[in-house]
Amino acid sequence: MNKRTNLSKINAMKILLIGSGGRESAIAWKLSQSTKVTTIYVTPGNAGTENAKKCCNVSLHSINEYLMFAKDNKIDLTIVGPEQPLVEGIVDLFQKNKLNIFGPNHQAAMLEGSKIFSKNFMQQYGVATASYNSFTSPFAASAYIKNAKFPLVIKANGLAAGKGVEICKNFKEAQNTITKFMIDGAFKEASKSIVIEEFLKGTEASIICITDGKSMIPLVSAQDHKTIFDDNKGPNTGGMGAVAPNPHVTKEVMKDFVNNIMNPTLLGIKKEKFNFHGFIFFGIMITKDGCKCLEYNVRMGDPECQSIVPLMDFDLYQLFMDTLKDKLSNFKFKWKKGTAINVVMTSRGYPGSFNKGNKISIKGHPLVFVAGAVNKNNEIYTNGGRVLSVVAVESSLKQACSKVYKEIDNVHFEGAHYRKDIGLN
């Protein structure tokens, strides 16, 4: 009798998933396939997670509320989707209360929380990256660019929702960006200090790894498409779609990445004794001189996640738990063959001001990961800039491209915009 009771408990896991985007929709979708998981509470969630298998949206608004909910509801595992709670120290708080939580602690989260911290870390541990200088004074930054080589890149030091990066072609653009960031406070405290670094030419790639602080394993590579319009034109967004695996990440590129970026990063994590059980995102540039690390994120990328997760042919919940138990090196990864593509559909006007409240119609059964949408009277309406991702998984890149754009024809809302060239460049 006792054995049966214990077995039932093992196979009745309750999850708290923090976040509201397409990334969280994809993670919830995959977790729901685990026989060990019974309930997934998503906070705040979206229209997709509200109706998803095993899911229930809950309205929580701070790391202290997350903690109380996890305690009161006997949550077995908390998973943090976005970066803000990680930088705020949610992992430290949960671990202090002896609760399972997947993600890096505050100290490790500064790899994303501070560009200056991360660039200094890269330099100290020999991670291949662009040369740089950091500034806390706008006057010192202005003096530096007088003799700088253009183009160059200026980055806000803190979290800026993926928007605190400017490529400056000349002195005037650089001076305007310094003023905008440091004096006008475009991103408040996040841009009071900045990093100025060399501009790298090449092809960008996203490589997300998972680590338990002792070992680090790359997942399937991905290619994000940042700009709003086809042919990589227009302003940057949070991402207009992604392809996995990235066709530009060859075996040679991956070997270069592992030797000159991933392994030195893991060495630094060990040397600094970071408490890091989670995902680490490497934004890299594939240049003629090899791979260079552009940035770290300390969570799954969005929209990369929406293409990587559908290729997983293993129990994601078990991966999380093995990582927390420092057993990552023993986990058996199995990936579906082929290519996954997701195309993001956005509201008209995004990434600027956009309309909300347009009814969404979905015909048939396309694989859709909802982001900026809400339920009203059993109907789904737009509620954000990036509304949803339409996903296709096929045996080849060409077939996946063809399939995903056929599926998009089954999704409609007024003012919908999407790129027509995801996976084609």
PDB file of N, CA, C and O in Angstrom, residues 227-261:
ATOM      1  N   THR A 227      14.449  41.418 -37.600  1.00  0.00           N
ATOM      2  CA  THR A 227      13.805  42.629 -38.121  1.00  0.00           C
ATOM      3  C   THR A 227      12.357  42.369 -38.521  1.00  0.00           C
ATOM      4  O   THR A 227      11.968  41.244 -38.820  1.00  0.00           O
ATOM      5  N   ILE A 228      11.582  43.427 -38.584  1.00  0.00           N
ATOM      6  CA  ILE A 228      10.144  43.308 -38.805  1.00  0.00           C
ATOM      7  C   ILE A 228       9.797  42.934 -40.248  1.00  0.00           C
ATOM      8  O   ILE A 228       8.806  42.245 -40.498  1.00  0.00           O
ATOM      9  N   PHE A 229      10.632  43.338 -41.213  1.00  0.00           N
ATOM     10  CA  PHE A 229      10.301  43.119 -42.619  1.00  0.00           C
ATOM     11  C   PHE A 229      11.212  42.073 -43.274  1.00  0.00           C
ATOM     12  O   PHE A 229      12.294  41.763 -42.762  1.00  0.00           O
ATOM     13  N   ASP A 230      10.780  41.571 -44.426  1.00  0.00           N
ATOM     14  CA  ASP A 230      11.571  40.609 -45.197  1.00  0.00           C
ATOM     15  C   ASP A 230      12.933  41.193 -45.570  1.00  0.00           C
ATOM     16  O   ASP A 230      13.131  42.415 -45.560  1.00  0.00           O
ATOM     17  N   ASP A 231      13.851  40.288 -45.913  1.00  0.00           N
ATOM     18  CA  ASP A 231      15.207  40.666 -46.333  1.00  0.00           C
ATOM     19  C   ASP A 231      15.949  41.416 -45.234  1.00  0.00           C
ATOM     20  O   ASP A 231      16.819  42.246 -45.505  1.00  0.00           O
ATOM     21  N   ASN A 232      15.578  41.118 -43.963  1.00  0.00           N
ATOM     22  CA  ASN A 232      16.256  41.705 -42.801  1.00  0.00           C
ATOM     23  C   ASN A 232      16.233  43.229 -42.828  1.00  0.00           C
ATOM     24  O   ASN A 232      17.233  43.890 -42.512  1.00  0.00           O
ATOM     25  N   LYS A 233      15.075  43.785 -43.163  1.00  0.00           N
ATOM     26  CA  LYS A 233      14.908  45.232 -43.213  1.00  0.00           C
ATOM     27  C   LYS A 233      13.957  45.696 -42.112  1.00  0.00           C
ATOM     28  O   LYS A 233      13.152  44.929 -41.598  1.00  0.00           O
ATOM     29  N   GLY A 234      14.075  46.985 -41.780  1.00  0.00           N
ATOM     30  CA  GLY A 234      13.195  47.564 -40.773  1.00  0.00           C
ATOM     31  C   GLY A 234      13.772  47.450 -39.375  1.00  0.00           C
ATOM     32  O   GLY A 234      14.852  46.897 -39.164  1.00  0.00           O
ATOM     33  N   PRO A 235      13.057  47.968 -38.388  1.00  0.00           N
ATOM     34  CA  PRO A 235      13.547  47.960 -37.007  1.00  0.00           C
ATOM     35  C   PRO A 235      13.573  46.558 -36.404  1.00  0.00           C
ATOM     36  O   PRO A 235      12.848  45.662 -36.841  1.00  0.00           O
ATOM     37  N   ASN A 236      14.430  46.383 -35.410  1.00  0.00           N
ATOM     38  CA  ASN A 236      14.508  45.105 -34.700  1.00  0.00           C
ATOM     39  C   ASN A 236      13.267  44.881 -33.851  1.00  0.00           C
ATOM     40  O   ASN A 236      12.652  45.821 -33.342  1.00  0.00           O
ATOM     41  N   THR A 237      12.926  43.618 -33.689  1.00  0.00           N
ATOM     42  CA  THR A 237      11.800  43.211 -32.852  1.00  0.00           C
ATOM     43  C   THR A 237      12.308  42.204 -31.835  1.00  0.00           C
ATOM     44  O   THR A 237      13.497  41.918 -31.755  1.00  0.00           O
ATOM     45  N   GLY A 238      11.381  41.616 -31.094  1.00  0.00           N
ATOM     46  CA  GLY A 238      11.748  40.538 -30.185  1.00  0.00           C
ATOM     47  C   GLY A 238      12.004  39.235 -30.912  1.00  0.00           C
ATOM     48  O   GLY A 238      12.397  38.235 -30.306  1.00  0.00           O
ATOM     49  N   GLY A 239      11.791  39.227 -32.244  1.00  0.00           N
ATOM     50  CA  GLY A 239      12.001  38.032 -33.048  1.00  0.00           C
ATOM     51  C   GLY A 239      10.759  37.724 -33.866  1.00  0.00           C
ATOM     52  O   GLY A 239       9.660  37.639 -33.332  1.00  0.00           O
ATOM     53  N   MET A 240      10.941  37.546 -35.177  1.00  0.00           N
ATOM     54  CA  MET A 240       9.817  37.321 -36.086  1.00  0.00           C
ATOM     55  C   MET A 240       9.697  35.871 -36.542  1.00  0.00           C
ATOM     56  O   MET A 240       8.853  35.546 -37.373  1.00  0.00           O
ATOM     57  N   GLY A 241      10.529  35.023 -35.994  1.00  0.00           N
ATOM     58  CA  GLY A 241      10.475  33.612 -36.349  1.00  0.00           C
ATOM     59  C   GLY A 241      11.832  32.969 -36.193  1.00  0.00           C
ATOM     60  O   GLY A 241      12.850  33.663 -36.054  1.00  0.00           O
ATOM     61  N   ALA A 242      11.857  31.642 -36.209  1.00  0.00           N
ATOM     62  CA  ALA A 242      13.124  30.942 -36.010  1.00  0.00           C
ATOM     63  C   ALA A 242      13.115  29.596 -36.723  1.00  0.00           C
ATOM     64  O   ALA A 242      12.063  28.966 -36.878  1.00  0.00           O
ATOM     65  N   VAL A 243      14.305  29.185 -37.129  1.00  0.00           N
ATOM     66  CA  VAL A 243      14.526  27.894 -37.763  1.00  0.00           C
ATOM     67  C   VAL A 243      15.458  27.072 -36.881  1.00  0.00           C
ATOM     68  O   VAL A 243      16.441  27.588 -36.350  1.00  0.00           O
ATOM     69  N   ALA A 244      15.143  25.790 -36.706  1.00  0.00           N
ATOM     70  CA  ALA A 244      16.020  24.890 -35.962  1.00  0.00           C
ATOM     71  C   ALA A 244      16.065  23.534 -36.667  1.00  0.00           C
ATOM     72  O   ALA A 244      15.013  23.012 -37.037  1.00  0.00           O
ATOM     73  N   PRO A 245      17.260  22.991 -36.906  1.00  0.00           N
ATOM     74  CA  PRO A 245      18.562  23.584 -36.596  1.00  0.00           C
ATOM     75  C   PRO A 245      18.921  24.704 -37.570  1.00  0.00           C
ATOM     76  O   PRO A 245      18.373  24.789 -38.666  1.00  0.00           O
ATOM     77  N   ASN A 246      19.857  25.549 -37.149  1.00  0.00           N
ATOM     78  CA  ASN A 246      20.341  26.647 -37.977  1.00  0.00           C
ATOM     79  C   ASN A 246      21.171  26.073 -39.122  1.00  0.00           C
ATOM     80  O   ASN A 246      22.167  25.387 -38.873  1.00  0.00           O
ATOM     81  N   PRO A 247      20.786  26.329 -40.374  1.00  0.00           N
ATOM     82  CA  PRO A 247      21.531  25.753 -41.500  1.00  0.00           C
ATOM     83  C   PRO A 247      22.966  26.236 -41.614  1.00  0.00           C
ATOM     84  O   PRO A 247      23.783  25.612 -42.308  1.00  0.00           O
ATOM     85  N   HIS A 248      23.307  27.344 -40.941  1.00  0.00           N
ATOM     86  CA  HIS A 248      24.664  27.891 -41.000  1.00  0.00           C
ATOM     87  C   HIS A 248      25.582  27.296 -39.925  1.00  0.00           C
ATOM     88  O   HIS A 248      26.795  27.509 -39.972  1.00  0.00           O
ATOM     89  N   VAL A 249      25.009  26.588 -38.970  1.00  0.00           N
ATOM     90  CA  VAL A 249      25.819  25.992 -37.899  1.00  0.00           C
ATOM     91  C   VAL A 249      26.237  24.588 -38.332  1.00  0.00           C
ATOM     92  O   VAL A 249      25.558  23.599 -38.090  1.00  0.00           O
ATOM     93  N   THR A 250      27.379  24.523 -39.000  1.00  0.00           N
ATOM     94  CA  THR A 250      27.940  23.263 -39.472  1.00  0.00           C
ATOM     95  C   THR A 250      28.657  22.555 -38.321  1.00  0.00           C
ATOM     96  O   THR A 250      28.787  23.095 -37.210  1.00  0.00           O
ATOM     97  N   LYS A 251      29.148  21.359 -38.578  1.00  0.00           N
ATOM     98  CA  LYS A 251      29.919  20.636 -37.563  1.00  0.00           C
ATOM     99  C   LYS A 251      31.161  21.424 -37.166  1.00  0.00           C
ATOM    100  O   LYS A 251      31.554  21.446 -35.995  1.00  0.00           O
ATOM    101  N   GLU A 252      31.775  22.078 -38.146  1.00  0.00           N
ATOM    102  CA  GLU A 252      32.979  22.869 -37.870  1.00  0.00           C
ATOM    103  C   GLU A 252      32.642  24.078 -36.998  1.00  0.00           C
ATOM    104  O   GLU A 252      33.390  24.414 -36.073  1.00  0.00           O
ATOM    105  N   VAL A 253      31.520  24.733 -37.301  1.00  0.00           N
ATOM    106  CA  VAL A 253      31.093  25.881 -36.495  1.00  0.00           C
ATOM    107  C   VAL A 253      30.790  25.440 -35.065  1.00  0.00           C
ATOM    108  O   VAL A 253      31.187  26.102 -34.094  1.00  0.00           O
ATOM    109  N   MET A 254      30.078  24.318 -34.918  1.00  0.00           N
ATOM    110  CA  MET A 254      29.743  23.834 -33.581  1.00  0.00           C
ATOM    111  C   MET A 254      30.998  23.481 -32.787  1.00  0.00           C
ATOM    112  O   MET A 254      31.091  23.775 -31.584  1.00  0.00           O
ATOM    113  N   LYS A 255      31.986  22.880 -33.445  1.00  0.00           N
ATOM    114  CA  LYS A 255      33.237  22.551 -32.764  1.00  0.00           C
ATOM    115  C   LYS A 255      33.945  23.813 -32.286  1.00  0.00           C
ATOM    116  O   LYS A 255      34.449  23.874 -31.160  1.00  0.00           O
ATOM    117  N   ASP A 256      33.968  24.826 -33.137  1.00  0.00           N
ATOM    118  CA  ASP A 256      34.554  26.120 -32.784  1.00  0.00           C
ATOM    119  C   ASP A 256      33.817  26.729 -31.594  1.00  0.00           C
ATOM    120  O   ASP A 256      34.430  27.223 -30.634  1.00  0.00           O
ATOM    121  N   PHE A 257      32.484  26.696 -31.646  1.00  0.00           N
ATOM    122  CA  PHE A 257      31.672  27.228 -30.545  1.00  0.00           C
ATOM    123  C   PHE A 257      31.986  26.521 -29.230  1.00  0.00           C
ATOM    124  O   PHE A 257      32.195  27.158 -28.195  1.00  0.00           O
ATOM    125  N   VAL A 258      32.006  25.199 -29.259  1.00  0.00           N
ATOM    126  CA  VAL A 258      32.252  24.423 -28.040  1.00  0.00           C
ATOM    127  C   VAL A 258      33.627  24.747 -27.456  1.00  0.00           C
ATOM    128  O   VAL A 258      33.770  24.988 -26.245  1.00  0.00           O
ATOM    129  N   ASN A 259      34.640  24.795 -28.313  1.00  0.00           N
ATOM    130  CA  ASN A 259      36.014  24.980 -27.829  1.00  0.00           C
ATOM    131  C   ASN A 259      36.305  26.402 -27.362  1.00  0.00           C
ATOM    132  O   ASN A 259      37.020  26.595 -26.368  1.00  0.00           O
ATOM    133  N   ASN A 260      35.753  27.387 -28.057  1.00  0.00           N
ATOM    134  CA  ASN A 260      36.161  28.775 -27.807  1.00  0.00           C
ATOM    135  C   ASN A 260      35.115  29.648 -27.135  1.00  0.00           C
ATOM    136  O   ASN A 260      35.421  30.778 -26.740  1.00  0.00           O
ATOM    137  N   ILE A 261      33.897  29.123 -26.977  1.00  0.00           N
ATOM    138  CA  ILE A 261      32.852  29.896 -26.298  1.00  0.00           C
ATOM    139  C   ILE A 261      32.216  29.095 -25.163  1.00  0.00           C
ATOM    140  O   ILE A 261      32.214  29.530 -24.008  1.00  0.00           O
TER     141      ILE A 261
END
